[in-house]
Amino acid sequence: MSEPLKILLLGPQGSGKGTQAKILERELRIPAFSMGQLLRDEAASGSELGREIDRIISGGNLVSDKVAAQVLRARLSRPDVANGYILDGYPRSLEQANEFTFDKPTHVMVIEVPKDESMKRLGGRLTCFTCGRVYAMRDGHAAGDACECGGKMEVRTDDTPEAIEKRLKIYDEETEPLIAVYGGQGLVRRIDGVGSVEEIHNRIVKALER
Ligand code: AMP
């Protein structure tokens, strides 16, 4: 059997990572999960760690590298990742890449979109708190509508203009340097993230073949 695909999906908030991860999950038949969702799940569990995470996320800040690594390591110890996985939103900084010693990605896909496009998309975004699927208000959805999984669509507490600004700035400052490191290892594929969901998916599939 071929080597498991361990795909990291990077890109600024609103670049469509979550949407593309769900499509790849179905197509490649390997699980997709986002660091943000893993952290929100922990927050929803009501554990002491979860309450701390909730406070940090709501302010638009990043959780500590130690906490992120701890939550991810627990996820990667589950048997469903034996044939690979798609991980969205980790690592976000050089420090996190250095903490990420417990596994090694095979591909680092960077989805690129201009800032004004990110702001526009996030401003009208709804997220299902049960499965993590995202919806757009411009497609006629509203907070409280039912997701196809049976959960409910909500506006995330960190999808306010102030928190979005802050998250985009953190991305520029912290994530670009780590992309350079993975680039040096020949793992990076840059994807133009402007276009239809299907167009972007096709670009990703093509880039995975390179
Ligand atoms: P996201 O769903 O990717 O927008 O992430 C939502 C929030 O989760 C972020 O604003 C951070 O507070 C936190 N988060 C997600 N990924 C990470 C990470 N790799 N390191 C630290 N915090 C993270």
Coordinates of C-alpha atoms and ligand atoms in Angstrom, one line a residue:
M1 CA 0.0 0.0 0.0
S2 CA 1.2 3.6 -0.7
E3 CA 2.4 5.8 2.1
P4 CA -0.4 7.5 4.2
L5 CA -1.1 11.0 3.1
K6 CA -0.6 13.4 5.9
I7 CA -1.8 16.7 4.6
L8 CA -1.5 20.0 6.4
L9 CA -3.9 22.7 5.1
L10 CA -2.7 26.2 5.8
G11 CA -4.0 29.6 4.8
P12 CA -5.5 32.7 6.4
Q13 CA -8.8 32.5 8.1
G14 CA -11.6 32.5 5.5
S15 CA -9.4 30.9 2.8
G16 CA -11.7 27.9 2.7
K17 CA -9.5 25.4 4.5
G18 CA -12.5 23.8 6.4
T19 CA -14.6 23.5 3.3
Q20 CA -11.8 22.0 1.2
A21 CA -10.9 19.6 4.1
K22 CA -14.4 18.2 4.2
I23 CA -14.3 17.5 0.4
L24 CA -10.9 15.9 0.6
E25 CA -12.0 13.8 3.5
R26 CA -14.8 12.3 1.4
E27 CA -12.7 11.8 -1.7
L28 CA -9.5 10.4 -0.1
R29 CA -11.4 8.5 2.7
I30 CA -9.1 9.8 5.4
P31 CA -10.3 11.9 8.4
A32 CA -10.1 15.6 8.3
F33 CA -10.0 17.7 11.5
S34 CA -9.1 21.3 12.3
M35 CA -7.1 22.5 15.2
G36 CA -9.8 25.1 15.9
Q37 CA -12.5 22.4 16.0
L38 CA -10.4 20.1 18.3
L39 CA -10.0 23.1 20.6
R40 CA -13.7 24.0 20.4
D41 CA -14.6 20.4 21.2
E42 CA -12.3 20.5 24.3
A43 CA -13.9 23.8 25.3
A44 CA -17.4 22.4 24.9
S45 CA -16.4 19.4 27.1
G46 CA -16.5 21.8 30.1
S47 CA -13.2 20.4 31.4
E48 CA -10.9 22.8 33.2
L49 CA -8.6 22.9 30.2
G50 CA -11.7 23.5 28.1
R51 CA -12.7 26.6 30.0
E52 CA -9.3 28.1 29.7
I53 CA -9.3 27.4 25.9
D54 CA -12.8 29.0 25.6
R55 CA -11.6 32.2 27.2
I56 CA -8.6 32.5 24.9
I57 CA -10.4 31.6 21.7
S58 CA -13.2 34.1 22.3
G59 CA -10.6 37.0 22.5
G60 CA -9.3 36.0 19.1
N61 CA -6.0 34.8 20.6
L62 CA -4.1 31.6 20.0
V63 CA -3.9 28.9 22.7
S64 CA -0.5 28.1 23.9
D65 CA 1.8 25.8 21.9
K66 CA 1.8 23.3 24.7
V67 CA -2.0 23.1 24.8
A68 CA -2.3 22.9 21.0
A69 CA 0.3 20.0 20.8
Q70 CA -1.4 18.2 23.7
V71 CA -4.9 18.3 22.1
L72 CA -3.5 17.3 18.7
R73 CA -1.3 14.5 20.0
A74 CA -4.5 13.0 21.7
R75 CA -6.3 13.2 18.3
L76 CA -3.4 11.5 16.4
S77 CA -3.4 8.6 18.8
R78 CA -6.8 7.5 17.6
P79 CA -6.8 4.5 15.2
D80 CA -8.7 6.2 12.4
V81 CA -5.6 8.1 11.3
A82 CA -3.7 4.9 10.3
N83 CA -4.2 5.6 6.6
G84 CA -3.5 9.3 6.9
Y85 CA -5.4 12.5 7.7
I86 CA -6.0 16.1 6.7
L87 CA -5.2 18.7 9.4
D88 CA -6.4 22.2 9.1
G89 CA -4.9 25.1 11.0
Y90 CA -1.8 23.6 12.6
P91 CA 1.0 24.4 13.0
R92 CA 0.5 28.2 13.0
S93 CA 4.0 29.3 14.0
L94 CA 7.6 28.1 14.0
E95 CA 7.4 27.2 17.6
Q96 CA 4.4 24.9 16.9
A97 CA 6.3 23.4 14.0
N98 CA 9.1 22.6 16.4
E99 CA 6.7 21.1 18.9
F100 CA 5.2 18.9 16.2
T101 CA 7.7 16.2 16.6
F102 CA 5.2 13.4 17.1
D103 CA 4.4 13.1 13.4
K104 CA 5.6 14.3 10.0
P105 CA 3.4 15.7 7.2
T106 CA 3.8 14.5 3.6
H107 CA 2.2 17.6 2.0
V108 CA 1.7 21.2 3.2
M109 CA -1.0 22.9 1.1
V110 CA -1.2 26.7 1.5
I111 CA -4.5 28.2 0.3
E112 CA -3.9 31.8 -0.6
V113 CA -6.6 34.6 -0.6
P114 CA -6.2 38.4 -0.3
K115 CA -7.2 40.0 3.0
D116 CA -10.3 41.8 1.8
E117 CA -11.7 38.5 0.5
S118 CA -11.0 36.8 3.9
M119 CA -12.8 39.6 5.7
K120 CA -15.8 39.4 3.4
R121 CA -16.1 35.7 3.7
L122 CA -15.7 35.6 7.5
G123 CA -18.1 38.5 8.1
G124 CA -21.1 36.4 6.9
R125 CA -19.9 33.0 8.1
L126 CA -22.0 30.4 10.1
T127 CA -20.4 27.4 11.6
C128 CA -22.1 24.1 12.8
F129 CA -20.8 23.6 16.3
T130 CA -21.5 19.9 16.1
C131 CA -19.6 18.9 12.9
G132 CA -17.6 22.1 12.0
R133 CA -19.2 22.5 8.6
V134 CA -19.3 26.1 7.4
Y135 CA -22.2 28.0 5.7
A136 CA -22.5 31.5 4.2
M137 CA -25.2 34.0 5.1
R138 CA -25.1 35.2 1.5
D139 CA -26.4 31.7 0.5
G140 CA -29.6 32.4 2.5
H141 CA -28.6 30.7 5.8
A142 CA -29.2 32.2 9.2
A143 CA -28.0 31.6 12.7
G144 CA -30.1 28.8 14.3
D145 CA -30.7 27.0 11.0
A146 CA -30.2 23.2 11.0
C147 CA -27.0 21.8 9.6
E148 CA -27.2 18.6 7.4
C149 CA -25.7 16.7 10.4
G150 CA -28.6 17.7 12.6
G151 CA -26.6 20.3 14.5
K152 CA -27.2 24.0 14.5
M153 CA -25.5 26.8 12.6
E154 CA -24.1 29.6 14.8
V155 CA -21.9 32.7 14.4
R156 CA -18.6 31.9 16.1
T157 CA -17.6 34.3 18.9
D158 CA -14.3 35.0 17.2
D159 CA -15.9 36.0 13.8
T160 CA -16.3 39.6 14.9
P161 CA -14.5 42.2 12.8
E162 CA -12.0 43.0 15.6
A163 CA -11.1 39.3 16.3
I164 CA -10.9 38.6 12.5
E165 CA -8.4 41.5 12.1
K166 CA -6.3 40.2 14.9
R167 CA -6.3 36.6 13.6
L168 CA -5.3 37.7 10.1
K169 CA -2.4 39.7 11.5
I170 CA -1.2 36.8 13.6
Y171 CA -1.3 34.6 10.5
D172 CA 0.9 37.0 8.5
E173 CA 3.4 37.4 11.3
E174 CA 3.6 33.8 12.6
T175 CA 2.5 31.4 9.8
E176 CA 4.5 32.7 6.9
P177 CA 7.9 31.9 8.5
L178 CA 7.0 28.3 9.2
I179 CA 5.8 27.9 5.6
A180 CA 9.3 28.9 4.6
V181 CA 10.7 26.0 6.7
Y182 CA 8.4 23.4 5.2
G183 CA 9.2 24.9 1.8
G184 CA 12.9 24.1 2.4
Q185 CA 11.8 20.5 2.9
G186 CA 10.1 20.5 -0.5
L187 CA 6.6 19.9 1.1
V188 CA 4.8 23.1 0.2
R189 CA 2.2 23.6 -2.5
R190 CA 0.7 27.0 -2.9
I191 CA -2.9 27.1 -4.1
D192 CA -4.8 30.1 -5.5
G193 CA -7.8 30.2 -3.1
V194 CA -10.0 32.6 -5.2
G195 CA -12.6 30.9 -7.3
S196 CA -15.4 28.4 -6.9
V197 CA -15.1 25.6 -4.3
E198 CA -14.8 23.1 -7.1
E199 CA -12.1 25.0 -8.9
I200 CA -10.0 25.2 -5.7
H201 CA -10.6 21.6 -5.0
N202 CA -9.3 20.7 -8.4
R203 CA -6.2 22.8 -7.9
I204 CA -5.5 21.0 -4.7
V205 CA -5.9 17.5 -6.2
K206 CA -3.6 18.5 -9.0
A207 CA -1.0 19.8 -6.6
L208 CA -1.2 16.6 -4.5
E209 CA -0.1 14.7 -7.6
R210 CA 3.1 16.8 -8.1
Ligands
AMP1 P1 -10.0 28.4 13.5 O1 -11.2 27.6 13.6 O2 -8.8 27.7 12.7 O3 -10.2 29.8 13.0 O4 -9.4 28.5 15.0 C1 -10.2 29.1 16.0 C2 -9.4 29.5 17.1 O5 -8.8 28.3 17.7 C3 -8.2 30.4 16.8 O6 -8.5 31.8 16.8 C4 -7.3 30.1 18.0 O7 -7.7 30.8 19.2 C5 -7.5 28.6 18.2 N1 -6.5 27.9 17.4 C6 -6.8 27.2 16.2 N2 -5.6 26.6 15.8 C7 -4.7 26.9 16.7 C8 -3.3 26.6 16.7 N3 -2.7 25.9 15.8 N4 -2.6 27.1 17.8 C9 -3.2 27.9 18.7 N5 -4.5 28.2 18.7 C10 -5.2 27.7 17.7

